[in-house]
Short mmCIF file of N, CA and C in Angstrom, two decimals:
data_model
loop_
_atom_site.label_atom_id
_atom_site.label_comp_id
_atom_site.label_asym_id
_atom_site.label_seq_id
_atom_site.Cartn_x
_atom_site.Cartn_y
_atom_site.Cartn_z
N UNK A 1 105.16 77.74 100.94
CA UNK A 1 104.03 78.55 101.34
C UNK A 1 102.82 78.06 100.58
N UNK A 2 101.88 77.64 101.16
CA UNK A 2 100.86 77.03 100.85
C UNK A 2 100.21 78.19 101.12
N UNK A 3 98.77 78.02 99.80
CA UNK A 3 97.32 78.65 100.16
C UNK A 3 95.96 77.62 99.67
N UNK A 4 95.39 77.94 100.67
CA UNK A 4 93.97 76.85 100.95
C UNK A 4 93.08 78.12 100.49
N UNK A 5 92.37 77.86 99.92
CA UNK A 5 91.36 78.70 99.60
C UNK A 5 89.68 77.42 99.80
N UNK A 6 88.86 77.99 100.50
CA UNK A 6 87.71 77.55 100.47
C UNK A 6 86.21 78.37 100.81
N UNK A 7 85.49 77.82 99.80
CA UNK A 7 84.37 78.48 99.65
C UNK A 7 82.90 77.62 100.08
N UNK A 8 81.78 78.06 100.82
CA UNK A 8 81.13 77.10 101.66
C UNK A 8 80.04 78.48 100.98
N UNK A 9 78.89 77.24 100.75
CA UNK A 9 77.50 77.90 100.11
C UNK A 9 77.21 78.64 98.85
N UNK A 10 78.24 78.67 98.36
CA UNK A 10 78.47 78.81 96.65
C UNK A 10 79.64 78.63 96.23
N UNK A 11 79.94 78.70 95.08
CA UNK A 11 80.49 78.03 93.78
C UNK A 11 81.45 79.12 93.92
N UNK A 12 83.06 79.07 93.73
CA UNK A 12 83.81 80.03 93.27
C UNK A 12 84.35 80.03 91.89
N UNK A 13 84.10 81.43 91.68
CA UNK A 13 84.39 81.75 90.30
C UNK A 13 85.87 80.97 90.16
N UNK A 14 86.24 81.12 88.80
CA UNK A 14 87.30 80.74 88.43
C UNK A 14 88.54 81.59 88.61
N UNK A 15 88.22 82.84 88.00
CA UNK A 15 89.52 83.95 88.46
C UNK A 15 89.65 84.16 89.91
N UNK A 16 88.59 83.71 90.96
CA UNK A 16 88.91 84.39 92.10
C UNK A 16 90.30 83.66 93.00
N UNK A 17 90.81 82.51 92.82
CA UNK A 17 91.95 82.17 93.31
C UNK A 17 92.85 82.68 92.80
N UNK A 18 92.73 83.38 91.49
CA UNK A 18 94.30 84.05 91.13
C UNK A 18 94.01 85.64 91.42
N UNK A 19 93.04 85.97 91.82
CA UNK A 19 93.01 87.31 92.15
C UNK A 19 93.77 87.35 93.74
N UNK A 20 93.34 86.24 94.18
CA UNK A 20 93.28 86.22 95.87
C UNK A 20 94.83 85.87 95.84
N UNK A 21 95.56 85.12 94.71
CA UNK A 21 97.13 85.10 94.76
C UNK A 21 97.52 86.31 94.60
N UNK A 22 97.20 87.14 93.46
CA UNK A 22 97.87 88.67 92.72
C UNK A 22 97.85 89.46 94.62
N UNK A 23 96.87 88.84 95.48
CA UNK A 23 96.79 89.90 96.50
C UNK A 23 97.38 89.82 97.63
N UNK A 24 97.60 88.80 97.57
CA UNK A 24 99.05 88.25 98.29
C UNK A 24 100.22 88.75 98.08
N UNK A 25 100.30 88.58 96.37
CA UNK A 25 101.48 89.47 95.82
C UNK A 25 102.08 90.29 96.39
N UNK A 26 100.66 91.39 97.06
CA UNK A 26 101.22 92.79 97.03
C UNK A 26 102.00 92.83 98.69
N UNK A 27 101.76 91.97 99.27
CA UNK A 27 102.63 92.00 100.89
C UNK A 27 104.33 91.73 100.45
N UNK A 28 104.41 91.13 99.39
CA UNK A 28 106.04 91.12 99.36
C UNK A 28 106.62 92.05 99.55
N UNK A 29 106.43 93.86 99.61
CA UNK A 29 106.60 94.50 99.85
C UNK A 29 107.56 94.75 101.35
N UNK A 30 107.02 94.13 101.67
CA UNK A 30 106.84 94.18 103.58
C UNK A 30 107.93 92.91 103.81
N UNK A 31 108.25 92.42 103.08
CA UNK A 31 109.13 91.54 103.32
C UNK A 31 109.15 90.76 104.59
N UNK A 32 107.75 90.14 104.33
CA UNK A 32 107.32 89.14 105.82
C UNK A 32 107.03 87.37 104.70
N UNK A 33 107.85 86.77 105.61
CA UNK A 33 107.62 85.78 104.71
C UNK A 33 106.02 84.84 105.18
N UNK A 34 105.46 84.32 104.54
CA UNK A 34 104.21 83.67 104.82
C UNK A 34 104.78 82.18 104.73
N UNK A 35 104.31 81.54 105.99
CA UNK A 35 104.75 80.18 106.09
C UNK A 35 103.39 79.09 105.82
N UNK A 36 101.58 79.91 105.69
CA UNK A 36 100.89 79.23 105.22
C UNK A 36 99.77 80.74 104.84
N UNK A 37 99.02 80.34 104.01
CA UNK A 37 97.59 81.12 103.84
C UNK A 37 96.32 80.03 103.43
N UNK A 38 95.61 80.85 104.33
CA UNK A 38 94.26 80.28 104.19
C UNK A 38 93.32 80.80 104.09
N UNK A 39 92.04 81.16 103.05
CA UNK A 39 91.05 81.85 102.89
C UNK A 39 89.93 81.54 102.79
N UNK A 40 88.79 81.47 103.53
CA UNK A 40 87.42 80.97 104.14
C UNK A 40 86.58 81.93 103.70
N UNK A 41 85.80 81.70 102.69
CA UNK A 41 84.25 82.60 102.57
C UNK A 41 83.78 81.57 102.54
N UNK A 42 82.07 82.36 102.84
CA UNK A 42 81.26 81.80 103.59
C UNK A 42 79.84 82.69 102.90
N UNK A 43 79.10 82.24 102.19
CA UNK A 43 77.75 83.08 102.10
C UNK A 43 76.17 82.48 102.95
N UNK A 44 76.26 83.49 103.59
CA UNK A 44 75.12 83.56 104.87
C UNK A 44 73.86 83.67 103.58
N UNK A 45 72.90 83.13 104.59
CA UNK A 45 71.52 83.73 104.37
C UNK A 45 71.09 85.16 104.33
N UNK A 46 70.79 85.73 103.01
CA UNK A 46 70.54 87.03 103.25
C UNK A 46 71.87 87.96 102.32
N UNK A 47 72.55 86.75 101.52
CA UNK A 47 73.35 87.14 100.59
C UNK A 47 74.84 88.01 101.31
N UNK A 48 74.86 87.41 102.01
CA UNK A 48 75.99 88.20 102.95
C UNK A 48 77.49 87.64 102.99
N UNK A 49 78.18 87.72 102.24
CA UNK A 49 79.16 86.93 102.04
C UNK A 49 80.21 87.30 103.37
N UNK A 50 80.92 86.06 104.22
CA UNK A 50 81.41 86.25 104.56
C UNK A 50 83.41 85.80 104.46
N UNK A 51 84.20 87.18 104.88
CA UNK A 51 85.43 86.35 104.15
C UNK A 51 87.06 86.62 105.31
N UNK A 52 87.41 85.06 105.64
CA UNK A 52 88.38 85.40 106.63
C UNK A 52 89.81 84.79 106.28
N UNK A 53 90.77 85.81 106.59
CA UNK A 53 91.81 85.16 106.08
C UNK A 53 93.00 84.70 107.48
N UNK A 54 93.35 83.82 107.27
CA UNK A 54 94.13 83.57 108.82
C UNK A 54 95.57 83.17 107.99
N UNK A 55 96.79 83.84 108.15
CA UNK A 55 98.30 83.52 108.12
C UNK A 55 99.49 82.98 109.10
N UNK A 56 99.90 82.32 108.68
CA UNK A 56 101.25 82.12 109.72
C UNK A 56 102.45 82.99 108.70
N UNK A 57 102.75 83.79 109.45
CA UNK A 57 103.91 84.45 108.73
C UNK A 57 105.62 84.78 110.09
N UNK A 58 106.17 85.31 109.56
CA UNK A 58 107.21 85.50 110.26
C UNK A 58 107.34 86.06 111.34
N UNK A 59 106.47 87.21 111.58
CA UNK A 59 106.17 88.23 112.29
C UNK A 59 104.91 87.35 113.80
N UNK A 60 104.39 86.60 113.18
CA UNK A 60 103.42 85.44 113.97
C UNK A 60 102.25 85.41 113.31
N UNK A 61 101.24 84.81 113.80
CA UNK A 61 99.92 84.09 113.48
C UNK A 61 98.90 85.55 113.13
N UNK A 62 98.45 86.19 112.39
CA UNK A 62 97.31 86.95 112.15
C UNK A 62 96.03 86.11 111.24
N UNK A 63 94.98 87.11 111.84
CA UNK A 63 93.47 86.60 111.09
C UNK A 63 92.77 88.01 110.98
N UNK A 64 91.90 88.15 109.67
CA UNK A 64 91.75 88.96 109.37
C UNK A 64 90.24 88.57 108.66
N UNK A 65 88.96 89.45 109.24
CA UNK A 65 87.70 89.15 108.35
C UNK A 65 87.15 90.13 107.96
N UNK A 66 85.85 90.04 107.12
CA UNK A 66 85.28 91.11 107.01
C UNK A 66 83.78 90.24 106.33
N UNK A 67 82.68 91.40 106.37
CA UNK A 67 81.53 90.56 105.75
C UNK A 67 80.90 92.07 105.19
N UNK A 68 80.44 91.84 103.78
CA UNK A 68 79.97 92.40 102.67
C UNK A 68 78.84 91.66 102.10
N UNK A 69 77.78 92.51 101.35
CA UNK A 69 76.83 92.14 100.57
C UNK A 69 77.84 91.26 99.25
N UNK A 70 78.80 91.99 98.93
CA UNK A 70 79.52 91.45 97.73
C UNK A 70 80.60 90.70 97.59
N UNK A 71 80.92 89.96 97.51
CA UNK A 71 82.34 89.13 97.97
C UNK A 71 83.58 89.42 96.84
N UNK A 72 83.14 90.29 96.59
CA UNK A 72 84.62 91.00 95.93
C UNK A 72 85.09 92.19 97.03
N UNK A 73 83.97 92.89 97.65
CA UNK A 73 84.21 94.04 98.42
C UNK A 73 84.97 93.32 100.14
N UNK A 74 84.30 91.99 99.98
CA UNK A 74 84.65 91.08 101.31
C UNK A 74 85.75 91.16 101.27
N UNK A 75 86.35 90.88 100.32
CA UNK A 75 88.09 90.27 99.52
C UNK A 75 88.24 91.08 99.95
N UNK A 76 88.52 92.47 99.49
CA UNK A 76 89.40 93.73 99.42
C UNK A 76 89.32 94.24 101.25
N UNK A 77 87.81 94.29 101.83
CA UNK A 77 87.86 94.47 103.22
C UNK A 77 89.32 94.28 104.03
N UNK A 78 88.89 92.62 103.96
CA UNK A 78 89.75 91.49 104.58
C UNK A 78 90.86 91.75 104.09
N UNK A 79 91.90 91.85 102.95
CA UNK A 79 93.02 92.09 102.88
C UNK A 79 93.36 93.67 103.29
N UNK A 80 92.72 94.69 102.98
CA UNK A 80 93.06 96.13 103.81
C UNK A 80 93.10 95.50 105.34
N UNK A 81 92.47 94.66 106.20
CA UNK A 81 92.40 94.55 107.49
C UNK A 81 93.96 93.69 107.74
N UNK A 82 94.12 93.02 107.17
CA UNK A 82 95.07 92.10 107.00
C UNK A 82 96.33 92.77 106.49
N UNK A 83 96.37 93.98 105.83
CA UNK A 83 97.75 94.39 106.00
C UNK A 83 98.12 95.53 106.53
N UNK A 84 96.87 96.36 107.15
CA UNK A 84 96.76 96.98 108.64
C UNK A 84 97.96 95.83 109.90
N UNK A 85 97.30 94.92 109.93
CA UNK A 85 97.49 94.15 111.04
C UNK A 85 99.28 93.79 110.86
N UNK A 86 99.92 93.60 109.51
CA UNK A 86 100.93 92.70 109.28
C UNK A 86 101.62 94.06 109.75
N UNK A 87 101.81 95.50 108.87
CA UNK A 87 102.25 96.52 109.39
C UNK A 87 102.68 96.95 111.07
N UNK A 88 101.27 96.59 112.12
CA UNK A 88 101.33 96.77 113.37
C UNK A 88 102.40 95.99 113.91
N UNK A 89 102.26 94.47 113.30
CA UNK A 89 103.15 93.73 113.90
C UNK A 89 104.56 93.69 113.16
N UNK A 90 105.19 94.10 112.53
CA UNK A 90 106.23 94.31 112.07
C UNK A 90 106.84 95.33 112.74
N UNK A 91 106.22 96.68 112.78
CA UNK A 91 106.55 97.68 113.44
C UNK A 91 106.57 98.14 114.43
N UNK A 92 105.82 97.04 115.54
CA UNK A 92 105.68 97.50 116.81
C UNK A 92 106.54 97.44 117.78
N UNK A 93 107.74 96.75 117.17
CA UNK A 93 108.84 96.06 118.11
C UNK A 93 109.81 97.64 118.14
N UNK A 94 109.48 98.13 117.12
CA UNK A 94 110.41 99.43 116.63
C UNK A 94 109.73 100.96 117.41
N UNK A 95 108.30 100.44 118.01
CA UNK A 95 108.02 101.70 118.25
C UNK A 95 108.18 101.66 120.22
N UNK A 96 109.03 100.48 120.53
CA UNK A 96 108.58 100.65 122.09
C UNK A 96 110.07 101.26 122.53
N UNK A 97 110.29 102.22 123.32
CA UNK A 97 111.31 102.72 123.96
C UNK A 97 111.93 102.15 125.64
N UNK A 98 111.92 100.96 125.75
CA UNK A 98 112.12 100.23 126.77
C UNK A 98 113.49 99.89 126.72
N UNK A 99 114.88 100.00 127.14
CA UNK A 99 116.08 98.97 126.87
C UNK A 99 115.73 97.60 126.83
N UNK A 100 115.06 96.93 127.52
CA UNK A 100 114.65 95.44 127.28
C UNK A 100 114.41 95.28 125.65
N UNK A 101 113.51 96.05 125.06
CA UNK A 101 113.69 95.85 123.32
C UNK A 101 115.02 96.69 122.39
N UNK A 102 115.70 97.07 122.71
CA UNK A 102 117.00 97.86 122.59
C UNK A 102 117.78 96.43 121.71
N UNK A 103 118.15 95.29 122.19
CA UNK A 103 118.73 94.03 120.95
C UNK A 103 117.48 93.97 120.40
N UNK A 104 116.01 93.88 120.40
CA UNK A 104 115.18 93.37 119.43
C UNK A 104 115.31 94.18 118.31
N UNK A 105 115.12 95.87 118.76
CA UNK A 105 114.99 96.67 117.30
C UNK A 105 116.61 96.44 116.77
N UNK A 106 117.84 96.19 117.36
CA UNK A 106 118.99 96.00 116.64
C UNK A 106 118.96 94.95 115.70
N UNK A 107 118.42 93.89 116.37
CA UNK A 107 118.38 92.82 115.04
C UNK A 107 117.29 93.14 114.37
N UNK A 108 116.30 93.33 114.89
CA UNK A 108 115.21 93.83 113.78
C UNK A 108 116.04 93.85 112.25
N UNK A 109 116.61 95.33 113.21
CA UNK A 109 117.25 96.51 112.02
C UNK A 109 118.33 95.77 111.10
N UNK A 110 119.17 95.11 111.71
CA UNK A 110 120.05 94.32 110.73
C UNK A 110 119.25 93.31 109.83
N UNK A 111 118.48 92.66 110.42
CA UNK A 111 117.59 91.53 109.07
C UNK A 111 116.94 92.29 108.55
N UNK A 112 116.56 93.68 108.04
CA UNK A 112 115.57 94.51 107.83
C UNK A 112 116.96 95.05 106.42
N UNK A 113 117.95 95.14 107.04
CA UNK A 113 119.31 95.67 106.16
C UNK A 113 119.99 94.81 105.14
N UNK A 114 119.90 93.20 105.91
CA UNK A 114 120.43 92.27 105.15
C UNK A 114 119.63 91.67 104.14
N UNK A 115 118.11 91.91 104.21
CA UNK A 115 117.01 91.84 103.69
C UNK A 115 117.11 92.50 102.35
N UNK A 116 117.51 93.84 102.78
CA UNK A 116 117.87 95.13 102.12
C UNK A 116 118.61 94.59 100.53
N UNK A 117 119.93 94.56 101.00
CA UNK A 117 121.29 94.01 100.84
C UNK A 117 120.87 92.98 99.22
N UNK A 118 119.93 91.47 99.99
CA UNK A 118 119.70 90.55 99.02
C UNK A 118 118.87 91.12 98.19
N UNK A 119 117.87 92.07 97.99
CA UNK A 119 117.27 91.85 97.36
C UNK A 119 118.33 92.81 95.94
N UNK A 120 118.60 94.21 96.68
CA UNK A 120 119.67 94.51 95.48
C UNK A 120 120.49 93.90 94.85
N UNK A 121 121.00 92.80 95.66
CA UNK A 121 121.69 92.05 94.79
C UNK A 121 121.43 91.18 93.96
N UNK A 122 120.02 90.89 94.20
CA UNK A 122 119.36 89.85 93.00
C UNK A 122 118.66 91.12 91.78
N UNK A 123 118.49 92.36 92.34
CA UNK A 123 118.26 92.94 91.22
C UNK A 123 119.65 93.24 90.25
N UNK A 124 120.64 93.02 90.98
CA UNK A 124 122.00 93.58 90.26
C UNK A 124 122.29 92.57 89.18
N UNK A 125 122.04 91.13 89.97
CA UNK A 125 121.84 90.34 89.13
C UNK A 125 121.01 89.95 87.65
N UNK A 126 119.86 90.18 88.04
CA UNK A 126 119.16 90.09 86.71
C UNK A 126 119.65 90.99 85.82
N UNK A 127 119.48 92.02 86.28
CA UNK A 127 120.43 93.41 84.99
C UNK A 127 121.39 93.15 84.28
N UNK A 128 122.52 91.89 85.03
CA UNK A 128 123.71 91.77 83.96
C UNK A 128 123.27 90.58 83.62
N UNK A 129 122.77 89.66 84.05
CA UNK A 129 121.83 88.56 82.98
C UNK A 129 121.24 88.92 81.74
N UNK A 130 120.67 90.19 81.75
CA UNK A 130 120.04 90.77 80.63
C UNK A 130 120.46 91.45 80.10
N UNK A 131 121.93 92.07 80.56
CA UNK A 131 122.96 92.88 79.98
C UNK A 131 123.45 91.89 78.76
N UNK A 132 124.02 90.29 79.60
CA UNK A 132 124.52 89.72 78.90
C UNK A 132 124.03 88.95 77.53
N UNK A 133 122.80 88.84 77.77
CA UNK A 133 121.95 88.30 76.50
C UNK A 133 122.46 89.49 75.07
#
């Protein structure tokens, strides 16, 4: 999983690529894997920062922008829009009552379980790693 970060018409700070990682962070939650990220600001004339983020993840292709006087407020926009969007598409397969999606939400539900499954077991793991020390 790659991230491109680029900035066009000013200089990026130094912390802002590890902020823009820490915020990535927080989608692991959601247990969607990201197969690339890419993040585009842009400051307009008139101090207008603009900031778009486009993913390939598991779920499919989302893009997500926003434009702020401040490009910290851009950041935060764009990722609230961006995990609005990852939510919709994760969950939407689960909200249609059609039999035609009847196997989708089943497997959904099983990789959603087996998902489940690994991650307890890597927490079970570390615990007796650190049991055993």
């Amino acid at each position: 999983m790659t991230l491109k970060v680029i900035a066009k018409g000013f200089e990026l700070p130094e912390y802002m690529e590890a902020h823009i990682e820490s915020e990535f962070a927080k989608f692991d939650k959601f247990q969607v894997a990201f197969h690339s990220r890419n993040v585009f600001m842009k400051l307009e004339p008139g101090r207008q920062f603009i900031v778009e983020i486009a993913v390939k993840t598991s779920v499919g292709d989302i893009e997500a922008s926003a434009d702020e006087k401040e490009l910290s407020e851009a950041l935060s926009a764009a990722f609230a829009r961006l995990e609005r969007q990852i939510i919709k598409k994760k969950e939407k397969p689960l909200a249609h009552r059609s039999e035609s999606n009847d196997r989708d939400k089943e497997n959904f539900l099983k990789e959603e379980e087996a998902a489940a499954e690994a991650a307890a077991e890597a927490a079970a793991d570390v615990v007796i790693a650190e049991n055993d020390k």
